[in-house]
Coordinates of C-alpha atoms in Angstrom, one line a residue:
X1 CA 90.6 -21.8 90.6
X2 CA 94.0 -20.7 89.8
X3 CA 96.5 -23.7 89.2
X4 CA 99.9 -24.0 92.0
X5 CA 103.0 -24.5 90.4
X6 CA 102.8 -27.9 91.3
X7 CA 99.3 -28.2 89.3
X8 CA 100.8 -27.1 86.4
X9 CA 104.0 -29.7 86.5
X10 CA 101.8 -32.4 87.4
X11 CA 99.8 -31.6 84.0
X12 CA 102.7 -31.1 82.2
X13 CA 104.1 -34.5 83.6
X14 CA 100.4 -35.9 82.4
X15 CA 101.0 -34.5 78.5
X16 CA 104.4 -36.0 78.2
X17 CA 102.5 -39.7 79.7
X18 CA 99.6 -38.8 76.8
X19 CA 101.8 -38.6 73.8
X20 CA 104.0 -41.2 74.6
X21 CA 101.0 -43.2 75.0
X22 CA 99.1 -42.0 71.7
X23 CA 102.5 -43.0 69.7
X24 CA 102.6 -46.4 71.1
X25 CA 98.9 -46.7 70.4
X26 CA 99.1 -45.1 66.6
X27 CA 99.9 -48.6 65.0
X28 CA 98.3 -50.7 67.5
X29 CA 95.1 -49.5 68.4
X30 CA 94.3 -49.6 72.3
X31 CA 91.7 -49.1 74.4
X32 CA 92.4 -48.5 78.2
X33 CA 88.7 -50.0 80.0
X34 CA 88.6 -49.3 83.7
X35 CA 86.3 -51.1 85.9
X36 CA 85.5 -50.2 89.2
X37 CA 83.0 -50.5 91.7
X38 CA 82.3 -50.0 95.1
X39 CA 82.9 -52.4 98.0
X40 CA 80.7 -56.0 97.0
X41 CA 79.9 -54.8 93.5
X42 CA 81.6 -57.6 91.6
X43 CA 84.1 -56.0 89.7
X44 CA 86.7 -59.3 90.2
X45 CA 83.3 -61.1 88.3
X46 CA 82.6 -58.8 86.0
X47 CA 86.3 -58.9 84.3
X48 CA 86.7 -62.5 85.0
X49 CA 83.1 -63.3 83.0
X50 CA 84.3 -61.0 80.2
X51 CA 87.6 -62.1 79.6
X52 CA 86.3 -66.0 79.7
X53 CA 83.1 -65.2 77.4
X54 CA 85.1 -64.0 75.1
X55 CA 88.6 -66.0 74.9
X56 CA 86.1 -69.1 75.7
X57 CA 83.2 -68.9 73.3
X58 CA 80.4 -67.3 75.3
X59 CA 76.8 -66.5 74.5
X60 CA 76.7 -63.2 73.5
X61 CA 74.2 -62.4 70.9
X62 CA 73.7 -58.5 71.9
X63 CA 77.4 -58.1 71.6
X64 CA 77.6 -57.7 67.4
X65 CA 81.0 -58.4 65.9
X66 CA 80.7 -61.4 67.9
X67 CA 77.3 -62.6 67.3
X68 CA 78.3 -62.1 63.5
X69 CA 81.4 -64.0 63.4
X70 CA 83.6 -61.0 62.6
X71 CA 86.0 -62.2 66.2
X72 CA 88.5 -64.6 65.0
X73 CA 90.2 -65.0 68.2
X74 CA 90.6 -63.6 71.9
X75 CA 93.7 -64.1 73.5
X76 CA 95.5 -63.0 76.6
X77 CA 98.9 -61.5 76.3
X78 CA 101.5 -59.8 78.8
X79 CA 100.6 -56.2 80.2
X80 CA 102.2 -53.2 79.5
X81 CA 102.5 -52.0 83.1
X82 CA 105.9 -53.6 84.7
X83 CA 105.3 -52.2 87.6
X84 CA 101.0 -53.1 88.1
X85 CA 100.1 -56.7 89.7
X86 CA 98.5 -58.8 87.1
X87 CA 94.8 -59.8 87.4
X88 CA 94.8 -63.1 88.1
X89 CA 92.6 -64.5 85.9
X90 CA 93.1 -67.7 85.6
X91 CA 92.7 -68.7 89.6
X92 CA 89.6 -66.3 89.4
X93 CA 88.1 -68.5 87.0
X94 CA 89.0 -71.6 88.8
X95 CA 87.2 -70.3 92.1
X96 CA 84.0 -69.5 90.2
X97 CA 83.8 -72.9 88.2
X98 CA 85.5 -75.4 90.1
X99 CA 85.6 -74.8 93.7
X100 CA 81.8 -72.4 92.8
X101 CA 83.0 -69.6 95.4
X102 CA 83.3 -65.9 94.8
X103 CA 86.2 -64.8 94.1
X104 CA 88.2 -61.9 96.9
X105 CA 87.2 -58.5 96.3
X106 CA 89.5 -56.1 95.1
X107 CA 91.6 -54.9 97.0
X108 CA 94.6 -52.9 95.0
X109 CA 95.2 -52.3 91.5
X110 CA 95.8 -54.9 88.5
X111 CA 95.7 -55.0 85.2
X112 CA 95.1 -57.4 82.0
X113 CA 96.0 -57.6 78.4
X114 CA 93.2 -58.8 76.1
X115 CA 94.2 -58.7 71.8
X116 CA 91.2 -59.0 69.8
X117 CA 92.0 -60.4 66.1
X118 CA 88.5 -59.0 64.3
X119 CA 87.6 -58.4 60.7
X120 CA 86.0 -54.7 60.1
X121 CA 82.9 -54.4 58.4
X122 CA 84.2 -53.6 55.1
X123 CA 86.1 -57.0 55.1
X124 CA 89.7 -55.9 56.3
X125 CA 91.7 -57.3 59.5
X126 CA 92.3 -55.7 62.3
X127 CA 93.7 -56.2 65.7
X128 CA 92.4 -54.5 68.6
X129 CA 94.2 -54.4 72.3
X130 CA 92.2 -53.9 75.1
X131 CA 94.1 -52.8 78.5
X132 CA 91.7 -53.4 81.7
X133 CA 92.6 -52.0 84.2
X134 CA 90.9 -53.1 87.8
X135 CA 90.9 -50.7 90.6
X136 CA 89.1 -50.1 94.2
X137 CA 86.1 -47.8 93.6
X138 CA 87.2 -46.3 97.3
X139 CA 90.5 -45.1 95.3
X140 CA 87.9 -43.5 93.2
X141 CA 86.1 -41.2 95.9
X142 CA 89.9 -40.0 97.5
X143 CA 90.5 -38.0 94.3
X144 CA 88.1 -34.9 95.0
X145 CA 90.5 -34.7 98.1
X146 CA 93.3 -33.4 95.6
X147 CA 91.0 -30.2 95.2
X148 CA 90.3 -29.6 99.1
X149 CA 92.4 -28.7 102.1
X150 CA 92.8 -30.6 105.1
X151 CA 90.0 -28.1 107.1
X152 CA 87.9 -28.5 104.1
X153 CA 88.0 -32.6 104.3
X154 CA 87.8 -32.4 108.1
X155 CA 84.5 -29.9 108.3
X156 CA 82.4 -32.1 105.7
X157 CA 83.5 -35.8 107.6
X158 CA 82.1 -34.0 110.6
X159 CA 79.0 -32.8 109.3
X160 CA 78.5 -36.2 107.3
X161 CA 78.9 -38.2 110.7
X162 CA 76.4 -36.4 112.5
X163 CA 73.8 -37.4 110.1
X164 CA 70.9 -39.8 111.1
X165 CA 72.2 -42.9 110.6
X166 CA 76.3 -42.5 110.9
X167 CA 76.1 -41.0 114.6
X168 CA 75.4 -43.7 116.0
X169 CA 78.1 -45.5 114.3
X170 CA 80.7 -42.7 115.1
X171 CA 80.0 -42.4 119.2
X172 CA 83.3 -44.1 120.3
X173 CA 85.5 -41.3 117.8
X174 CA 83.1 -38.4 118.5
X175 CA 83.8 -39.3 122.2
X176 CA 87.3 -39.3 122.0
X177 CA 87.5 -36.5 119.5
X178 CA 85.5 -34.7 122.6
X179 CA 89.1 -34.8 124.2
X180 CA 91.2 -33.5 122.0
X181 CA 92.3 -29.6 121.4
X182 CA 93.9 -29.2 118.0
X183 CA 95.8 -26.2 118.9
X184 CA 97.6 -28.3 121.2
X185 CA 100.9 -29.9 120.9
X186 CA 101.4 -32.7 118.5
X187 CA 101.0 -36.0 120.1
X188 CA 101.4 -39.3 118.0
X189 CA 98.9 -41.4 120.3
X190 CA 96.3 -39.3 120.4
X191 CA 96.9 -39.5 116.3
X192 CA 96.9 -43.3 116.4
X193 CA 94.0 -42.9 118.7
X194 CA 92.2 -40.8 116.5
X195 CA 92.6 -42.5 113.1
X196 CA 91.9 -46.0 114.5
X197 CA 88.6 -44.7 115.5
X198 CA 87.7 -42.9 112.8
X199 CA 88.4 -46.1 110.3
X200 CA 86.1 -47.8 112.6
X201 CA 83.9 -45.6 112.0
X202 CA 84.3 -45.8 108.4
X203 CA 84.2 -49.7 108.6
X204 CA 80.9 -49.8 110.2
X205 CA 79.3 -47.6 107.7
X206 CA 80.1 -50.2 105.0
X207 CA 78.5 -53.2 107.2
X208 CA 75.3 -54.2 104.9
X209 CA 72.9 -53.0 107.8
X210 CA 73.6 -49.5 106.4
X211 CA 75.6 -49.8 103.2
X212 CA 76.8 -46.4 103.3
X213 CA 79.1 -45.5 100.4
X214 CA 80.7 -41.8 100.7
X215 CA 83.8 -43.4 102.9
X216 CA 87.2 -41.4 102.3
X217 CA 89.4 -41.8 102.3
X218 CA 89.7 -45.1 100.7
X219 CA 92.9 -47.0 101.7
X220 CA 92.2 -46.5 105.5
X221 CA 89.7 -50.0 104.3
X222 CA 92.3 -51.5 102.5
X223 CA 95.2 -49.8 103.3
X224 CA 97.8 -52.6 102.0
X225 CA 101.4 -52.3 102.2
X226 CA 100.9 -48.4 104.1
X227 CA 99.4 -49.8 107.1
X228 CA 100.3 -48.3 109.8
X229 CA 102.7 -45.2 107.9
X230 CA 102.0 -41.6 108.8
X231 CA 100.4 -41.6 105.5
X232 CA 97.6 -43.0 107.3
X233 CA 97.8 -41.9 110.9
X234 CA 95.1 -38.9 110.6
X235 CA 91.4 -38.0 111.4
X236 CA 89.2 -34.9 111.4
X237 CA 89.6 -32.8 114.4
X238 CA 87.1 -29.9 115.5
X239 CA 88.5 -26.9 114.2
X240 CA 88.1 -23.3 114.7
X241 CA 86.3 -21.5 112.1
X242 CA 89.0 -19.0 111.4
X243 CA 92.9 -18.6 111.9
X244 CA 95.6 -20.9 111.1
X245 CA 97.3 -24.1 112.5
X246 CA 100.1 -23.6 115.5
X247 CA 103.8 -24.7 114.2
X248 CA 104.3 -27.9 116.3
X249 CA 100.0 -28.7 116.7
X250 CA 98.2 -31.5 116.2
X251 CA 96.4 -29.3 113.8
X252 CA 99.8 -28.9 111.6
X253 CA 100.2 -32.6 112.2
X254 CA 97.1 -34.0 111.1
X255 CA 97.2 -31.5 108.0
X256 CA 100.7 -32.5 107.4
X257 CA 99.3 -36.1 107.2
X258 CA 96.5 -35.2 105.1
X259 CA 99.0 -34.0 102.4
X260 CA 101.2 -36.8 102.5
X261 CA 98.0 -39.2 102.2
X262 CA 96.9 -37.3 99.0
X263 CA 101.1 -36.8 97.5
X264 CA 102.0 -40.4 98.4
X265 CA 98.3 -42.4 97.8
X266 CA 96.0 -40.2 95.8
X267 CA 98.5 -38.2 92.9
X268 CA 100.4 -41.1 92.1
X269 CA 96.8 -43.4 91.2
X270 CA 95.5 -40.2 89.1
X271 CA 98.3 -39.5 87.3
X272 CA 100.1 -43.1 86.2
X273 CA 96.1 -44.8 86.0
X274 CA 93.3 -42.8 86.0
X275 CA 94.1 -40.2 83.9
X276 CA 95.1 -42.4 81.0
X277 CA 92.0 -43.9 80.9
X278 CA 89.6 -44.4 77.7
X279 CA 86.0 -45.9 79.0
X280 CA 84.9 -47.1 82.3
X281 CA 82.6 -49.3 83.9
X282 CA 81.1 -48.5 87.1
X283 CA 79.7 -51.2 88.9
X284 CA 77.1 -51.0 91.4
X285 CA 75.8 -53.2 94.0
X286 CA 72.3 -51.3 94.4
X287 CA 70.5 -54.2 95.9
X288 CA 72.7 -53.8 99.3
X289 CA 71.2 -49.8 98.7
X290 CA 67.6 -51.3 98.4
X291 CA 68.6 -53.5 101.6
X292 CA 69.9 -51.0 103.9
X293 CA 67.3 -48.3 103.1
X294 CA 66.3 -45.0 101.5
X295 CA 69.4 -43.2 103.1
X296 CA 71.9 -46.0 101.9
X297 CA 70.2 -45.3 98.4
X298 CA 70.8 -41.1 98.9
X299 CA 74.2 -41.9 99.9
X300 CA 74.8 -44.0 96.9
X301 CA 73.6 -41.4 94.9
X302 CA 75.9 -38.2 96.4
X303 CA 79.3 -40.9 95.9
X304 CA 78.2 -41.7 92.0
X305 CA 77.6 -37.4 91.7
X306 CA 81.4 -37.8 93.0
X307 CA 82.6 -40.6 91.2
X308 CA 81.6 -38.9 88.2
X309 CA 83.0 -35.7 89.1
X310 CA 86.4 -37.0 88.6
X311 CA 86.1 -38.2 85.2
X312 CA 87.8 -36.2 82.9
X313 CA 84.9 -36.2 80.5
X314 CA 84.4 -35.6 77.1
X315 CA 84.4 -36.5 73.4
X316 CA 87.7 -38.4 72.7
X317 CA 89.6 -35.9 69.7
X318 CA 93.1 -36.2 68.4
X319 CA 93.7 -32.9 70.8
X320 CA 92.5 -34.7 73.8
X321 CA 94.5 -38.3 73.0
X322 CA 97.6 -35.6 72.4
X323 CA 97.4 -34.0 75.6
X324 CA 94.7 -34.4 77.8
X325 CA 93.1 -37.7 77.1
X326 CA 89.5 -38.0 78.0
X327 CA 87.3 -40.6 79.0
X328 CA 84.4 -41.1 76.2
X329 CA 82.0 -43.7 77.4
X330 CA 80.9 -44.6 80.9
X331 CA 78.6 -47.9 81.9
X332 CA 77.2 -47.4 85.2
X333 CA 75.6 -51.5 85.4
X334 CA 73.5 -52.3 88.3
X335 CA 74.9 -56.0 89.2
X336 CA 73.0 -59.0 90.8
X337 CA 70.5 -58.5 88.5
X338 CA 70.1 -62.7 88.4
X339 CA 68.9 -61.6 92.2
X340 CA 65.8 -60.2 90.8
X341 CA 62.9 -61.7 88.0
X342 CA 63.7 -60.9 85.1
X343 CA 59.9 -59.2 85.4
X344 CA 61.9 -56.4 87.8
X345 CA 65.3 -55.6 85.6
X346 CA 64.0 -52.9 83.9
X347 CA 62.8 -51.3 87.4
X348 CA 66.4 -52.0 88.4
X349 CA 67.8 -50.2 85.4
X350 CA 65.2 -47.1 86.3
X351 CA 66.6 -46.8 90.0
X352 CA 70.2 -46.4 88.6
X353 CA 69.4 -44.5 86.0
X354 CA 67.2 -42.0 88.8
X355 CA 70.4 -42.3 91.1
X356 CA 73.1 -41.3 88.5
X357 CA 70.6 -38.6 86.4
X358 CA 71.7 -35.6 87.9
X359 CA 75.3 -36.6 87.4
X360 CA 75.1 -37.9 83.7
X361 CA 73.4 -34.6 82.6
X362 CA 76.3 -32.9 82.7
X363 CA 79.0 -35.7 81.6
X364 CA 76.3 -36.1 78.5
X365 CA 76.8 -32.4 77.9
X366 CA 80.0 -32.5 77.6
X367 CA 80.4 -35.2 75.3
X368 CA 80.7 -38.1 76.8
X369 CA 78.4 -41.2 76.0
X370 CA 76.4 -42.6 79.2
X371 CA 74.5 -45.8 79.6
X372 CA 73.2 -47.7 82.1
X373 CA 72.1 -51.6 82.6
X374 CA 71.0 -54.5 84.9
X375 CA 73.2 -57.1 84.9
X376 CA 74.6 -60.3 86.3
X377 CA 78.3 -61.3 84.7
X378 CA 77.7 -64.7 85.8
X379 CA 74.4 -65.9 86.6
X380 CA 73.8 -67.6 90.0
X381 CA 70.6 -68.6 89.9
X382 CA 67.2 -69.4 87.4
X383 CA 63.6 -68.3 87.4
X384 CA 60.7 -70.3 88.2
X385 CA 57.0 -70.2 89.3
X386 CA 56.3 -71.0 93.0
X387 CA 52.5 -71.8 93.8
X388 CA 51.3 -70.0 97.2
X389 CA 48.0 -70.6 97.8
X390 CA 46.1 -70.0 94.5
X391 CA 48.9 -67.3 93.7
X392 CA 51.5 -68.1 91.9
X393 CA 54.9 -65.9 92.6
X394 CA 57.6 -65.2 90.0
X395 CA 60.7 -66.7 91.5
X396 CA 64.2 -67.6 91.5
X397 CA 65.9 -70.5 92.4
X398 CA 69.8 -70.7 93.1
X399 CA 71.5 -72.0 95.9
X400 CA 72.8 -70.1 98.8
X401 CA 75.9 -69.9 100.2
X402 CA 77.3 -71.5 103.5
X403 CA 76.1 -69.6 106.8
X404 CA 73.2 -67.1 104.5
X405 CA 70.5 -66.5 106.6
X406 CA 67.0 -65.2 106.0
X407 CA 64.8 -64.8 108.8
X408 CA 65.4 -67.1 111.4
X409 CA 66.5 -69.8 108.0
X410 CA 70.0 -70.8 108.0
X411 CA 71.5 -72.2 105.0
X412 CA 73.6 -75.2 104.3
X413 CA 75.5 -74.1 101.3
X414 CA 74.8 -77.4 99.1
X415 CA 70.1 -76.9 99.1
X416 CA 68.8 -74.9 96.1
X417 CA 65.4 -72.6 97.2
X418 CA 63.4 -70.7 95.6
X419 CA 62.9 -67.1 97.0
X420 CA 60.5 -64.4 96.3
X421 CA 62.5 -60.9 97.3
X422 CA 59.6 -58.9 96.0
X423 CA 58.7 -56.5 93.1
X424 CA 60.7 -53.3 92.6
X425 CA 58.5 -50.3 93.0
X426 CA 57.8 -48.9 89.2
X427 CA 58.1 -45.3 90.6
X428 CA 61.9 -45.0 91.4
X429 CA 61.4 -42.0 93.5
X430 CA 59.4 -44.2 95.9
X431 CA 63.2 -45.9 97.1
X432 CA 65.0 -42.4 97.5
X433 CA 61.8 -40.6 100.0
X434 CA 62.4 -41.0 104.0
X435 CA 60.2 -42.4 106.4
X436 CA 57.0 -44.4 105.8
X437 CA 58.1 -45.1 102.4
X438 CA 60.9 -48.1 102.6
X439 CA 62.0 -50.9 105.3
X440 CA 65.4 -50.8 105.1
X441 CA 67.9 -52.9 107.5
X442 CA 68.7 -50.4 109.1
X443 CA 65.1 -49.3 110.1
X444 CA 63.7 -52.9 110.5
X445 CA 64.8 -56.5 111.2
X446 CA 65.9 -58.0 108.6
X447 CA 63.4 -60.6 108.4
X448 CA 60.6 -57.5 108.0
X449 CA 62.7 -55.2 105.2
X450 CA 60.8 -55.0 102.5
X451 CA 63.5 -56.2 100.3
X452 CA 66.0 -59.2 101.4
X453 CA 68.3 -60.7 99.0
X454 CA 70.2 -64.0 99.8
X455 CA 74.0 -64.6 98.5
X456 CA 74.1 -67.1 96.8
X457 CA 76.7 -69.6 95.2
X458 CA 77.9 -69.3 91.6
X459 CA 76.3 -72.2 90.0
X460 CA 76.9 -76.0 88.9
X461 CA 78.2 -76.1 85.4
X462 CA 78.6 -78.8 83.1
X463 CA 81.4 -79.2 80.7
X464 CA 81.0 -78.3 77.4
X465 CA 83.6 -79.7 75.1
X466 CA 87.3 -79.4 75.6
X467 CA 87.1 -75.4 76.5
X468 CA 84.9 -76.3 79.2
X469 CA 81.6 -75.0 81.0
X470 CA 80.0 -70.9 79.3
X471 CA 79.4 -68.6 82.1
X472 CA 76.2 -68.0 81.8
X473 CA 75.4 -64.2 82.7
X474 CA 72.6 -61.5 82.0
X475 CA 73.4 -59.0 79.6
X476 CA 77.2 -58.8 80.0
X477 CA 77.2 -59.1 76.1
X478 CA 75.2 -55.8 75.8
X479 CA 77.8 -54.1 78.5
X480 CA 80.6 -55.4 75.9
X481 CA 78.6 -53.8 72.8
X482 CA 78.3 -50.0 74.5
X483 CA 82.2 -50.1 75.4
X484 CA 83.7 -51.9 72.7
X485 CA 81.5 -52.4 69.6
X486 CA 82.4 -49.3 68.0
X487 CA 86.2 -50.0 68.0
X488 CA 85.3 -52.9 66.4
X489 CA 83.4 -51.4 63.3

């Protein structure tokens, strides 16, 4: 595709941001980790258990130049972004330990400073600054809007909500959008109309019944300080397969809108974050998937093909940090894992690995180092073995939150249970195939789904010496050794 005019300044603009960067990075190395996730996947956890494992002392024997001693210190230090919120660590950590709550999901970006004093392996010190950066996977999904026009993005959320499973959800819009004529005059009700709908829509696909993750664009969930702009004031309209939009339309409008979304929402993230990134984490909340069904899973699958999609892949060279930096390592981590026996992690690890495969091939070709693992970044529960009958079931025992529910069992928030939430099939494929094969939610009640998985609380620690209480987690430290254990050689 031939680049506009105002590709070619925007890459010229994204250069200029490189090589300023690589000089500031040439005598202090730096590595730029983003995390992300879609909507429940723990990505507040997941940097929160990280930062506090290691700054704190944590248990991390996979993770080698910690395990070995060669980490002298951790420490937390300003961030270079004036102009990004800072993650807030410190009340994060706070909510998890003391008050044992979850901390808010993210909802906008932030960012964190973490200097690593290490020694190398031949004996010499070193310092090591690693930038994380925290974003929205639903920012993530908006940028293969930059490559499509307004009738392009309007034609596929169409055809997408006419599916199985979204129809139903999208009656009310599909009803109103019945109304409307896009060839005739603009009209900013039937625009407010129209977009309130449609993010209802979009809010009901993310409801855990049907954990539906393809939802762009992103900030019409969390649109923040645009609430409400023009920015935000669009929908899909049924359009006619040929010919152009009528000067003064609601065709023109909503396209006009469309733009503005992707100048004002969707450049701006690529080009002053995402571009400049080094590695990324992709976090995963497949269990909801398993939940919801074999469609939820399929869906889940086409927004990681898309997620991946945007990644400016590759192996990192002094070219690429120069001009076009690249991102060299990706961790897609299935989390919850402390959901599941330990007996079922690898199956876990197999369904990810199925549901990003096709993806991965070609991010792998081109360089770039993929891995994928189970994980919990702070472990809310234990395993045990729970006699029924003469059978005794692997199981786990954590307590669940406030208001949980299983069945026709209510929770109190304070009672640890043990739960049984099945076996994971060892055939992968046997998740992704339609009917017959899978209970989902939104197929069965939820007391007959072949997989339920409680939320539970983040667990009762005890203090250990003046630091205070290690997050205990399931293989966070072997997360840390595929982003970071080479830079710390």
């Amino acid at each position: 595709m031939a680049l506009s005019f105002s590709d070619i300044v925007e890459e010229a603009r994204l250069s200029a941001r490189a090589m300023l960067d690589y000089g500031e990075h040439f005598f202090n190395p730096t590595v730029r980790l983003g995390v992300t996730g879609l909507s429940r996947a723990g990505k507040t956890v997941f940097i929160t258990a990280l930062i506090h494992g290691l700054t704190r002392g944590g248990r991390f024997p996979i993770f080698e130049p910690f395990a070995t001693g060669r980490i002298a210190q951790a420490r937390l230090e300003p961030q270079p972004d004036d102009a990004v919120p800072r993650f807030d660590y410190e009340n994060h950590v706070r909510t998890l330990i003391e008050e044992r709550r979850w901390p808010n999901s993210t909802v906008d970006i932030s960012e964190l400073r973490l200097v690593i004093d290490y020694q190398r392996q031949n004996g010499a010190d070193r310092t090591l600054t690693l930038d994380i950066v925290d974003y929205p996977g639903e920012w993530l999904l908006d940028l293969p809007l930059l490559n499509k026009s307004y009738e392009q993005w309007s034609g596929e959320s169409l055809a997408l909500s006419r599916e199985r499973l979204r129809a139903p959800l999208a009656t009310e819009w599909h009803a109103y959008l019945a109304t409307l004529n896009a060839g005739n005059r603009e009209n900013e009700q039937a625009a407010l109309t129209a977009a309130r709908l449609f993010t209802d829509y979009l809010r009901a696909c993310r409801d855990e019944r049907f954990a539906m993750s393809l939802l762009p664009p992103g900030r019409f969930l969390m649109p923040g300080n645009l609430a409400g702009s023009p920015a935000l004031t669009f929908a899909p309209l049924e359009l006619p397969t040929d010919g152009v939009a009528p000067d003064g339309s609601l065709w023109a409008m909503m396209r006009r809108r469309y733009e503005a979304y992707k100048d004002v929402v969707v450049r701006p993230f690529f080009r002053d974050h995402f571009s400049r990134l080094d590695r990324q984490v992709v976090l995963v909340d497949a269990l909801a998937a398993f939940n919801a069904g074999p469609e939820a899973l399929q869906d889940l699958e086409a927004a990681l093909a898309g997620i991946l999609d945007c990644f400016r892949i590759g192996r990192s060279t002094l070219f690429s940090n120069l001009f076009r930096p690249r991102i060299d390592r990706i961790l897609f981590a299935a989390t919850k894992a402390d959901h599941l026996h330990h007996s079922s992690h690898d199956r876990l690890e197999a369904v990810l690995r199925r549901t990003v495969a096709r993806a991965a091939a070609r991010a792998e070709y081109a360089g770039t180092e993929i891995d994928v693992v189970a994980l919990a970044a702070v472990r809310a529960t234990r395993e045990a073995q729970v006699q029924r009958g003469r059978e005794k079931l692997p199981s786990i025992l954590g307590t669940p939150a406030a208001n949980a529910t299983a069945g026709n069992e209510a929770f109190d928030g304070e009672t640890e249970v043990a739960t049984f939430s099945g076996d994971l099939p060892t055939d992968p494929e046997q998740l992704f195939r339609g009917e017959g094969a899978f209970r989902g939610l939104s197929s069965a009640p939820a007391e007959k789904t072949d997989f339920r998985f409680l939320r539970f609380r983040p667990p009762l620690l005890e203090k250990e010496g003046a630091d205070g209480p290690v997050l205990p987690h399931i293989r966070l430290d072997r997360a840390l050794q595929f982003l970071i254990g080479d830079k710390l050689q």
